Amino acid sequence: MFLTSWLVDNLGSYQLLFNASIGLILFWFVSYLLPKIKRVRSLPPGPWGLPFVGYLPLLQKNNEYEDLDRLAKKYGPVYSLSMGKDTVIVVNDWNHAKEVFKNDDLLARPIGFGNNKHGVSFIQSSGAHWRDHRRLSFHVLHDLDQVRSSFDDKIKTEIQQFLPKLGKGPVKNLYKTFLSSATNTISFLLLGHGFEDDDPVKQTLIDTLMVSSHTGSQFGAFSSGLRPRIERLFMKPILKKEAPVNYHEKTKALPKYLQNEIDQHKKKQTTDFDDYIHGYLQEQKNRKDSSGNVPFDDETLRANIVSLYQAGSETVSTTLVWAILYLIQNPDYYEKIRGEIASVIGFERLPEYSDRVKMPSTMSFIFEVHRIASLVPVNLFRVATRDLKIGNFNVPKDSTVIVNFWTINHDTFLWIKPYEFDPTRFLVDHGAKSVKPPFLTPFSGGERNCPGEGFANVEIFLYLVSIVQKYKIECEPGSTISFEAEYDSIRRPKSIPPLIFTKI
Ligand code: HEM
């Protein structure tokens, strides 16, 4: 009796609740789930990941590119993954990579990409901010031919001061030795001067570079900032090595020092455009006059300088380390390069960058080091700024796009025996010329390629040839070379044995 009257009283409201719930579920299905299913079905093929976190925890720590390579063998030239709430499209062959480079809607970086304590530089930014700051940096790095030749001289002077340091006994950490010198060469470009070895500012710079380059690969960015807590909870264990606790202590002096440099440049009141800070300040002044929308302020200048130091010194230093390891492993190539030095330069005169055109074996050696070491195994992440296609594959707006250089550099359609070190693959005309094919792109491609390519090429050639000209190189007795690598911001040798440079 009681139950019947209760039902009569409440049935109406339960029915209402029931109908509303069904309505809500239908609404959710039509407005959210259906488009999502449609979207997933329209994506390139790819593996399933775990709920919420996707494939990210399944990628091998410190060698994510190897897993991307493995997946390419299964899913083909373009595949998709989910990483947390991000959709990621991985491009693994040259034909599709070319399309990425050409596409203006693939020039942006993901939000939160590479944020650091030094502010937002043009490496991390997108849109007008990126374009304006990059244009200026490109101008400084490329366009001023007159200034360039004096830079080549500065590099040569730095190399002359650097060379005797190699001969002073076993070189315990070749990377740090190169980094110290490469920091000076890039300082000429950025600040207009180098540093003495015992200058505490140089030590701060090197500490900053050593520490920040080991704080993890770009893949860590998928778990940063705005991600829901649950993602962070799952992803924490897969983040790369944490920065040492004293990160802040070691590097906090840098912004202050850089601001001091900027203030000194401001005081000089020169119209000469002879280093990056001068070029930037000039632009800052022009912008003030014409009230541009993009900030050209001191904070961005400091951030750009730190990024240029990071992008410009550890890349060159690590490429040189790989080159030395491959030289030791391949004494026949060491002899070929010395043979070219003997006939083109001799053993007294300093090498010039223009000597390279007569040194095909040397250039082939450098190309092969770029290929096999694949210093940047995947490009710096890009993001699609609208729905687009790469070949026949759909790429939805806001997807992260990764070009997998490692797989392209080891693609058996492009290279014979790709896992073997063989510089002769670049020789043509019976060894008279060395040609880099378009699909070898260590500096990436298109409008957002590496602006430091020219500078890096000059440095790598001059350092390498100057070393071979003066030294025989061996491992310290009892130690051996390993080509095992680890990937953080770049792909670097896991260990470098102590090396002996003997003057010849
Ligand atoms: C062996 C040496 C180097 C290699 C292999 C290398 C490679 C690369 C690659 C692959 C990219 C990613 C481009 C992309 O988004 O697809 C890049 C970006 C960049 N590199 Fe290099 N790089 C080297 C040296 C340098 C040097 C010497 C400088 C500066 C003097 C430099 C400055 C930069 C900057 C500023 C970017 C970001 C460009 C942008 O976002 O617009 N790099 N580099």
Coordinates of C-alpha atoms and ligand atoms in Angstrom, one line a residue:
M1 CA 0.0 0.0 0.0
F2 CA 2.8 2.3 1.1
L3 CA 4.9 1.3 -1.9
T4 CA 2.1 1.8 -4.4
S5 CA 1.4 5.4 -3.2
W6 CA 5.2 6.1 -3.1
L7 CA 5.5 4.9 -6.7
V8 CA 2.5 7.0 -7.8
D9 CA 4.0 10.1 -6.0
N10 CA 7.6 9.7 -7.4
L11 CA 7.3 7.9 -10.7
G12 CA 6.8 11.1 -12.6
S13 CA 10.1 12.7 -11.3
Y14 CA 12.1 9.4 -11.8
Q15 CA 10.8 9.2 -15.3
L16 CA 11.9 12.8 -15.8
L17 CA 15.3 12.0 -14.3
F18 CA 15.6 8.9 -16.5
N19 CA 14.7 10.8 -19.7
A20 CA 17.1 13.6 -18.8
S21 CA 20.0 11.1 -18.3
I22 CA 19.3 9.4 -21.6
G23 CA 19.2 12.8 -23.2
L24 CA 22.5 13.8 -21.7
I25 CA 24.1 10.5 -22.7
L26 CA 22.8 11.0 -26.3
F27 CA 24.1 14.6 -26.3
W28 CA 27.5 13.4 -25.1
F29 CA 27.6 10.7 -27.7
V30 CA 26.6 13.0 -30.6
S31 CA 28.6 16.1 -29.5
Y32 CA 31.8 14.4 -28.1
L33 CA 32.1 10.7 -28.6
L34 CA 30.9 10.5 -32.2
P35 CA 33.3 13.2 -33.5
K36 CA 36.1 11.7 -31.4
I37 CA 35.5 8.2 -32.9
K38 CA 35.3 9.8 -36.3
R39 CA 38.5 11.7 -35.6
V40 CA 40.4 8.6 -34.4
R41 CA 39.2 6.6 -37.4
S42 CA 40.4 9.4 -39.8
L43 CA 43.9 9.4 -38.3
P44 CA 46.9 7.6 -39.8
P45 CA 47.3 4.0 -38.4
G46 CA 49.1 3.5 -35.2
P47 CA 49.3 1.5 -32.0
W48 CA 46.9 1.7 -29.1
G49 CA 48.4 3.3 -25.9
L50 CA 47.2 3.1 -22.3
P51 CA 44.0 4.9 -21.2
F52 CA 44.6 8.6 -20.4
V53 CA 48.4 8.6 -21.0
G54 CA 48.5 7.0 -24.4
Y55 CA 51.8 5.6 -25.8
L56 CA 54.1 7.9 -23.8
P57 CA 54.9 5.5 -20.9
L58 CA 55.7 2.8 -23.4
L59 CA 58.5 4.7 -25.1
Q60 CA 62.0 3.8 -24.0
K61 CA 63.5 6.4 -21.6
N62 CA 66.5 8.2 -23.2
N63 CA 66.0 6.5 -26.6
E64 CA 62.4 7.3 -27.7
Y65 CA 63.5 7.6 -31.3
E66 CA 64.4 3.9 -31.4
D67 CA 60.8 3.0 -30.5
L68 CA 59.5 5.4 -33.1
D69 CA 61.7 3.6 -35.6
R70 CA 60.4 0.2 -34.5
L71 CA 56.8 1.4 -34.9
A72 CA 57.6 2.8 -38.4
K73 CA 58.5 -0.7 -39.5
K74 CA 55.1 -1.9 -38.3
Y75 CA 52.8 1.0 -39.2
G76 CA 54.5 2.6 -42.2
P77 CA 55.7 6.0 -43.4
V78 CA 53.2 8.1 -41.4
Y79 CA 51.5 6.9 -38.2
S80 CA 49.7 8.3 -35.2
L81 CA 50.1 8.0 -31.5
S82 CA 48.4 9.5 -28.6
M83 CA 50.6 11.0 -25.9
G84 CA 48.5 12.1 -22.9
K85 CA 45.8 14.3 -24.5
D86 CA 48.0 15.1 -27.5
T87 CA 47.7 13.5 -30.9
V88 CA 51.1 12.9 -32.4
I89 CA 51.8 12.2 -36.1
V90 CA 55.2 10.7 -36.8
V91 CA 56.6 11.0 -40.3
N92 CA 59.2 8.4 -41.2
D93 CA 60.1 8.7 -44.9
W94 CA 61.7 11.3 -47.1
N95 CA 58.7 11.8 -49.4
H96 CA 56.4 12.8 -46.6
A97 CA 59.1 14.7 -44.7
K98 CA 59.5 16.9 -47.7
E99 CA 55.8 17.8 -47.5
V100 CA 56.2 18.7 -43.8
F101 CA 59.1 21.1 -44.6
K102 CA 57.0 22.8 -47.4
N103 CA 53.8 23.2 -45.4
D104 CA 53.3 26.7 -43.8
D105 CA 50.8 25.3 -41.4
L106 CA 53.5 23.2 -39.8
L107 CA 55.8 25.9 -38.6
A108 CA 54.5 26.4 -35.1
R109 CA 55.8 24.8 -31.9
P110 CA 53.5 23.1 -29.4
I111 CA 52.4 25.3 -26.5
G112 CA 54.7 24.9 -23.5
F113 CA 57.5 23.5 -25.8
G114 CA 60.9 23.8 -24.1
N115 CA 59.9 26.4 -21.6
N116 CA 62.9 27.3 -19.5
K117 CA 63.8 29.6 -16.7
H118 CA 65.3 32.1 -19.0
G119 CA 62.0 33.2 -20.7
V120 CA 60.5 32.5 -24.2
S121 CA 63.0 32.6 -27.1
F122 CA 62.2 32.3 -30.7
I123 CA 63.1 28.5 -30.7
Q124 CA 60.0 28.0 -28.5
S125 CA 57.6 30.5 -30.0
S126 CA 55.3 30.5 -33.0
G127 CA 53.5 33.0 -35.3
A128 CA 54.6 36.6 -35.5
H129 CA 56.9 36.4 -32.5
W130 CA 58.8 33.5 -34.0
R131 CA 58.9 35.0 -37.5
D132 CA 60.2 38.4 -36.4
H133 CA 62.8 37.2 -34.0
R134 CA 64.0 34.4 -36.3
R135 CA 64.3 36.9 -39.2
L136 CA 66.6 39.0 -37.1
S137 CA 68.7 36.1 -35.9
F138 CA 68.9 34.7 -39.4
H139 CA 70.1 38.1 -40.6
V140 CA 72.9 38.1 -38.0
L141 CA 73.9 34.5 -38.7
H142 CA 73.8 34.6 -42.5
D143 CA 73.4 37.8 -44.3
L144 CA 76.3 40.0 -43.4
D145 CA 79.0 38.6 -45.6
Q146 CA 81.6 41.1 -44.6
V147 CA 81.0 40.4 -41.0
R148 CA 81.0 36.6 -41.7
S149 CA 84.6 36.6 -43.0
S150 CA 85.8 38.3 -39.9
F151 CA 83.9 35.6 -37.9
D152 CA 85.8 32.9 -39.8
D153 CA 89.0 34.6 -38.7
K154 CA 87.7 34.7 -35.1
I155 CA 87.0 31.0 -35.2
K156 CA 90.5 30.3 -36.6
T157 CA 92.0 32.4 -33.8
E158 CA 90.0 30.5 -31.2
I159 CA 91.1 27.1 -32.8
Q160 CA 94.7 28.2 -32.6
Q161 CA 94.4 28.8 -28.9
F162 CA 92.4 25.6 -28.4
L163 CA 94.7 23.2 -30.2
P164 CA 97.6 23.2 -27.7
K165 CA 95.2 22.2 -24.9
L166 CA 94.6 18.9 -26.6
G167 CA 98.3 18.0 -26.5
K168 CA 98.7 18.6 -22.7
G169 CA 98.0 15.0 -21.6
P170 CA 95.0 12.6 -21.7
V171 CA 91.8 14.5 -22.5
K172 CA 89.5 13.2 -19.9
N173 CA 86.3 14.7 -21.2
L174 CA 86.5 15.6 -24.8
Y175 CA 82.9 16.9 -24.9
K176 CA 83.6 19.5 -22.2
T177 CA 86.9 20.4 -23.9
F178 CA 85.1 21.2 -27.2
L179 CA 82.2 22.9 -25.4
S180 CA 84.5 25.3 -23.7
S181 CA 86.0 26.3 -27.0
A182 CA 82.7 26.3 -29.0
T183 CA 81.2 28.6 -26.3
N184 CA 83.9 31.1 -27.1
T185 CA 83.3 31.0 -30.8
I186 CA 79.6 31.5 -30.4
S187 CA 80.3 34.3 -27.9
F188 CA 82.0 36.2 -30.6
L189 CA 78.8 36.0 -32.6
L190 CA 76.5 36.9 -29.8
L191 CA 78.4 39.2 -27.5
G192 CA 81.2 40.3 -29.8
H193 CA 84.0 38.8 -27.6
G194 CA 85.2 35.5 -26.2
F195 CA 86.4 34.6 -22.6
E196 CA 89.6 33.6 -20.9
D197 CA 89.4 30.1 -19.6
D198 CA 89.6 31.2 -15.9
D199 CA 86.8 33.8 -16.4
P200 CA 84.0 32.9 -13.9
V201 CA 81.3 34.0 -16.5
K202 CA 82.6 31.3 -18.9
Q203 CA 82.3 28.7 -16.1
T204 CA 78.7 29.9 -15.4
L205 CA 77.9 29.6 -19.1
I206 CA 79.4 26.1 -19.4
D207 CA 77.5 25.0 -16.2
T208 CA 74.3 26.3 -17.6
L209 CA 74.8 24.5 -20.9
M210 CA 75.9 21.2 -19.2
V211 CA 73.0 21.3 -16.8
S212 CA 70.2 22.4 -19.1
S213 CA 71.2 20.0 -21.9
H214 CA 70.8 17.1 -19.6
T215 CA 67.3 18.0 -18.3
G216 CA 65.5 15.7 -20.6
S217 CA 64.2 15.3 -24.2
Q218 CA 61.3 17.1 -25.8
F219 CA 59.1 14.1 -25.0
G220 CA 59.0 15.3 -21.4
A221 CA 57.0 18.3 -22.6
F222 CA 54.0 16.1 -23.2
S223 CA 53.5 15.8 -19.5
S224 CA 54.1 19.5 -18.7
G225 CA 52.1 22.4 -17.4
L226 CA 48.5 22.2 -18.3
R227 CA 48.0 18.5 -18.4
P228 CA 45.5 17.0 -16.0
R229 CA 46.9 15.7 -12.7
I230 CA 46.3 12.1 -13.6
E231 CA 48.6 12.4 -16.6
R232 CA 51.3 13.9 -14.5
L233 CA 50.9 11.1 -12.0
F234 CA 51.5 8.5 -14.6
M235 CA 54.1 10.3 -16.5
K236 CA 56.4 11.4 -13.7
P237 CA 58.4 8.2 -13.7
I238 CA 59.2 8.5 -17.4
L239 CA 60.5 12.1 -17.2
K240 CA 64.1 12.3 -18.0
K241 CA 66.8 12.8 -15.4
E242 CA 65.7 15.7 -13.2
A243 CA 67.9 18.7 -13.2
P244 CA 70.4 18.6 -10.3
V245 CA 69.1 20.5 -7.3
N246 CA 71.7 23.1 -7.6
Y247 CA 70.5 24.1 -11.1
H248 CA 69.2 27.4 -9.9
E249 CA 72.4 28.1 -7.9
K250 CA 74.7 27.3 -10.8
T251 CA 72.8 29.3 -13.4
K252 CA 71.2 32.2 -11.7
A253 CA 74.1 34.5 -12.4
L254 CA 73.6 34.2 -16.1
P255 CA 70.6 36.6 -16.7
K256 CA 72.3 39.2 -14.6
Y257 CA 75.5 38.9 -16.6
L258 CA 73.7 39.0 -19.9
Q259 CA 71.8 42.1 -18.9
N260 CA 75.1 43.7 -18.0
E261 CA 76.4 42.9 -21.5
I262 CA 73.2 44.4 -23.0
D263 CA 73.6 47.6 -21.0
Q264 CA 77.2 47.9 -22.0
H265 CA 76.2 47.5 -25.7
K266 CA 73.5 50.2 -25.2
K267 CA 76.1 52.6 -23.8
K268 CA 78.3 52.2 -26.9
Q269 CA 75.6 53.9 -29.1
T270 CA 77.1 52.4 -32.2
T271 CA 75.3 51.9 -35.5
D272 CA 77.6 49.0 -36.4
F273 CA 75.9 45.6 -36.7
D274 CA 78.8 43.5 -35.6
D275 CA 77.2 41.0 -33.1
Y276 CA 73.8 39.7 -32.2
I277 CA 73.2 42.1 -29.3
H278 CA 73.9 45.1 -31.5
G279 CA 71.6 43.8 -34.3
Y280 CA 68.9 43.2 -31.7
L281 CA 69.2 46.6 -30.1
Q282 CA 69.0 48.3 -33.5
E283 CA 65.8 46.4 -34.2
Q284 CA 64.5 47.4 -30.7
K285 CA 65.0 51.0 -31.6
N286 CA 63.3 50.7 -35.0
R287 CA 60.4 49.0 -33.4
K288 CA 60.0 51.7 -30.8
D289 CA 59.8 54.2 -33.6
S290 CA 57.3 52.2 -35.6
S291 CA 55.4 50.7 -32.6
G292 CA 55.5 47.0 -33.7
N293 CA 53.3 44.4 -32.0
V294 CA 56.0 41.9 -31.2
P295 CA 58.0 42.5 -28.1
F296 CA 61.7 43.2 -28.8
D297 CA 62.5 43.7 -25.1
D298 CA 65.6 42.9 -23.1
E299 CA 64.0 39.8 -21.6
T300 CA 63.4 38.2 -25.0
L301 CA 66.9 39.2 -26.0
R302 CA 68.3 37.4 -23.0
A303 CA 66.2 34.3 -23.7
N304 CA 67.3 34.3 -27.4
I305 CA 71.0 34.5 -26.3
V306 CA 70.6 31.5 -23.9
S307 CA 68.8 29.5 -26.6
L308 CA 71.4 30.3 -29.2
Y309 CA 74.2 29.3 -26.8
Q310 CA 72.3 26.0 -26.2
A311 CA 71.5 25.3 -29.8
G312 CA 74.8 26.4 -31.1
S313 CA 77.5 25.0 -28.8
E314 CA 76.5 21.6 -27.6
T315 CA 75.4 20.5 -31.1
V316 CA 78.7 21.4 -32.7
S317 CA 80.7 20.0 -29.7
T318 CA 78.9 16.7 -29.8
T319 CA 79.2 16.3 -33.6
L320 CA 82.9 16.9 -33.2
V321 CA 83.1 14.2 -30.4
W322 CA 81.3 11.7 -32.7
A323 CA 83.7 12.6 -35.6
I324 CA 86.8 12.0 -33.4
L325 CA 85.3 8.6 -32.2
Y326 CA 84.7 7.6 -35.9
L327 CA 88.2 8.7 -36.9
I328 CA 89.8 6.5 -34.2
Q329 CA 87.6 3.6 -35.3
N330 CA 88.4 4.1 -39.0
P331 CA 92.2 4.8 -39.3
D332 CA 92.0 4.5 -43.1
Y333 CA 89.8 7.6 -43.1
Y334 CA 92.1 9.4 -40.8
E335 CA 94.9 8.7 -43.4
K336 CA 92.6 9.9 -46.3
I337 CA 91.9 13.2 -44.6
R338 CA 95.6 13.7 -43.8
G339 CA 96.4 12.9 -47.4
E340 CA 94.0 15.6 -48.5
I341 CA 95.5 18.0 -46.0
A342 CA 99.0 17.2 -47.4
S343 CA 97.9 18.0 -51.0
V344 CA 95.5 20.9 -50.4
I345 CA 96.7 22.8 -47.3
G346 CA 100.0 21.4 -46.2
F347 CA 101.0 21.2 -42.5
E348 CA 102.0 24.8 -41.9
R349 CA 99.1 27.0 -43.2
L350 CA 95.9 27.1 -41.2
P351 CA 92.9 25.5 -42.9
E352 CA 90.4 27.8 -44.7
Y353 CA 86.7 26.8 -45.1
S354 CA 87.1 27.3 -48.9
D355 CA 89.6 24.3 -48.8
R356 CA 86.6 22.0 -48.5
V357 CA 85.8 22.0 -52.2
K358 CA 89.1 20.3 -52.9
M359 CA 88.7 17.8 -50.1
P360 CA 86.0 15.3 -51.1
S361 CA 87.0 12.5 -48.7
T362 CA 87.0 15.0 -45.7
M363 CA 83.5 16.3 -46.7
S364 CA 82.2 12.7 -47.2
F365 CA 83.5 11.8 -43.8
I366 CA 81.6 14.8 -42.2
F367 CA 78.4 13.9 -44.1
E368 CA 78.6 10.3 -42.9
V369 CA 79.1 11.4 -39.3
H370 CA 76.0 13.6 -39.6
R371 CA 74.0 10.6 -41.0
I372 CA 75.2 7.8 -38.8
A373 CA 75.3 9.9 -35.5
S374 CA 71.9 11.6 -36.3
L375 CA 72.6 14.1 -33.6
V376 CA 69.0 15.4 -33.8
P377 CA 67.2 12.0 -34.4
V378 CA 63.8 13.7 -34.4
N379 CA 63.2 17.3 -35.4
L380 CA 62.1 19.9 -32.8
F381 CA 58.4 19.3 -32.5
R382 CA 56.0 21.2 -34.7
V383 CA 52.2 21.6 -34.4
A384 CA 49.6 21.7 -37.1
T385 CA 47.8 25.1 -37.0
R386 CA 44.8 23.8 -39.1
D387 CA 43.4 20.5 -40.3
L388 CA 45.7 19.4 -43.2
K389 CA 47.1 16.4 -45.0
I390 CA 50.6 14.9 -45.3
G391 CA 50.4 12.8 -48.4
N392 CA 47.0 11.0 -48.1
F393 CA 47.1 11.1 -44.3
N394 CA 44.9 13.4 -42.3
V395 CA 46.5 15.6 -39.7
P396 CA 44.0 17.3 -37.4
K397 CA 44.6 20.8 -36.2
D398 CA 46.7 21.0 -33.0
S399 CA 48.4 17.6 -33.6
T400 CA 52.1 17.5 -32.8
V401 CA 54.1 16.5 -35.9
I402 CA 57.5 14.7 -35.5
V403 CA 59.9 14.1 -38.4
N404 CA 61.8 11.0 -37.6
F405 CA 65.3 11.7 -39.1
W406 CA 66.7 8.6 -37.5
T407 CA 64.5 6.3 -39.6
I408 CA 65.1 8.4 -42.8
N409 CA 68.9 8.2 -42.1
H410 CA 68.7 4.4 -41.9
D411 CA 66.1 3.8 -44.6
T412 CA 67.3 0.9 -46.9
F413 CA 65.5 2.5 -49.9
L414 CA 67.9 5.5 -49.5
W415 CA 71.1 4.0 -48.2
I416 CA 73.0 0.9 -48.9
K417 CA 73.9 -0.9 -45.6
P418 CA 72.7 2.0 -43.5
Y419 CA 74.1 0.7 -40.2
E420 CA 77.7 0.7 -41.6
F421 CA 80.0 3.7 -41.4
D422 CA 80.9 4.3 -45.1
P423 CA 81.8 7.8 -46.2
T424 CA 82.4 6.6 -49.8
R425 CA 78.6 6.6 -50.3
F426 CA 78.8 10.4 -50.9
L427 CA 81.7 10.2 -53.4
V428 CA 80.9 10.7 -57.1
D429 CA 83.1 11.1 -60.3
H430 CA 85.5 8.3 -59.1
G431 CA 86.0 10.0 -55.8
A432 CA 86.7 13.5 -57.3
K433 CA 83.6 15.1 -55.7
S434 CA 81.5 14.7 -52.6
V435 CA 77.7 15.3 -52.9
K436 CA 75.2 15.5 -50.0
P437 CA 71.9 14.1 -51.2
P438 CA 68.8 16.2 -50.4
F439 CA 67.4 13.5 -48.1
L440 CA 70.3 13.9 -45.6
T441 CA 69.0 16.8 -43.5
P442 CA 70.9 17.1 -40.2
F443 CA 69.7 20.7 -40.0
S444 CA 66.1 19.9 -40.8
G445 CA 64.4 21.6 -43.8
G446 CA 62.0 24.3 -44.9
E447 CA 61.4 27.7 -43.4
R448 CA 62.0 26.5 -39.8
N449 CA 65.3 24.8 -40.5
C450 CA 68.4 25.4 -38.4
P451 CA 69.5 29.0 -38.8
G452 CA 73.0 28.1 -37.5
E453 CA 73.7 25.6 -40.4
G454 CA 76.3 27.8 -42.1
F455 CA 78.1 28.6 -38.9
A456 CA 78.1 25.0 -37.7
N457 CA 79.5 23.8 -41.1
V458 CA 82.4 26.2 -40.8
E459 CA 83.2 25.3 -37.2
I460 CA 83.0 21.5 -37.8
F461 CA 85.2 21.6 -40.9
L462 CA 87.8 23.9 -39.3
Y463 CA 88.1 22.2 -36.0
L464 CA 88.2 18.7 -37.5
V465 CA 90.8 19.5 -40.2
S466 CA 93.0 21.5 -37.8
I467 CA 93.0 18.6 -35.3
V468 CA 93.9 16.0 -37.9
Q469 CA 96.6 18.4 -39.3
K470 CA 98.4 18.5 -36.0
Y471 CA 97.6 15.3 -34.1
K472 CA 97.5 11.6 -34.0
I473 CA 94.5 10.5 -31.9
E474 CA 94.3 7.3 -29.7
C475 CA 92.4 6.0 -26.7
E476 CA 94.3 5.9 -23.5
P477 CA 95.7 2.4 -23.1
G478 CA 93.2 0.1 -21.4
S479 CA 90.2 2.0 -22.6
T480 CA 87.9 1.3 -25.6
I481 CA 85.5 3.2 -27.8
S482 CA 81.8 2.6 -27.6
F483 CA 79.2 3.9 -30.0
E484 CA 76.4 3.4 -27.6
A485 CA 74.3 6.5 -27.4
E486 CA 71.7 8.2 -25.2
Y487 CA 69.3 10.9 -26.3
D488 CA 68.3 13.8 -24.2
S489 CA 68.2 17.1 -26.0
I490 CA 70.4 15.5 -28.7
R491 CA 71.9 12.1 -29.4
R492 CA 75.3 11.8 -27.7
P493 CA 77.8 9.1 -26.9
K494 CA 77.0 7.4 -23.6
S495 CA 80.6 7.4 -22.6
I496 CA 83.8 8.9 -24.1
P497 CA 87.1 7.2 -23.2
P498 CA 90.1 9.4 -22.2
L499 CA 91.9 10.3 -25.4
I500 CA 95.6 11.0 -26.2
F501 CA 96.4 13.6 -28.8
T502 CA 100.0 13.2 -29.9
K503 CA 101.6 16.0 -31.9
I504 CA 103.0 15.0 -35.4
Ligands
HEM1 C1 75.9 20.2 -35.9 C2 75.3 21.3 -35.5 C3 73.8 21.5 -35.5 C4 72.8 20.7 -35.9 C5 72.9 19.2 -36.3 C6 71.5 21.4 -35.7 C7 70.3 20.9 -36.0 C8 69.1 21.6 -35.8 C9 67.8 21.0 -36.1 C10 67.5 19.7 -36.6 C11 66.9 22.0 -35.7 C12 65.4 21.8 -35.7 C13 64.6 22.5 -36.8 C14 63.2 22.1 -36.9 O1 62.3 22.7 -36.1 O2 62.8 21.3 -37.7 C15 67.6 23.2 -35.3 C16 67.0 24.3 -34.8 C17 67.8 25.4 -34.4 N1 69.1 25.6 -34.4 FE1 70.5 24.2 -35.0 N2 71.8 22.7 -35.3 C18 73.2 22.8 -35.2 C19 73.9 24.0 -34.9 C20 73.4 25.2 -34.6 C21 74.1 26.4 -34.4 C22 75.6 26.5 -34.4 C23 73.2 27.4 -34.1 C24 73.4 28.8 -33.7 C25 74.5 29.5 -34.0 C26 71.9 26.8 -34.1 C27 70.7 27.4 -33.8 C28 69.4 26.8 -34.0 C29 68.2 27.5 -33.7 C30 68.1 29.0 -33.1 C31 67.1 26.6 -34.0 C32 65.7 26.9 -33.8 C33 65.1 27.5 -35.1 C34 63.7 27.9 -35.0 O3 63.0 27.5 -34.1 O4 63.3 28.7 -35.9 N3 72.0 25.4 -34.4 N4 69.0 22.9 -35.3

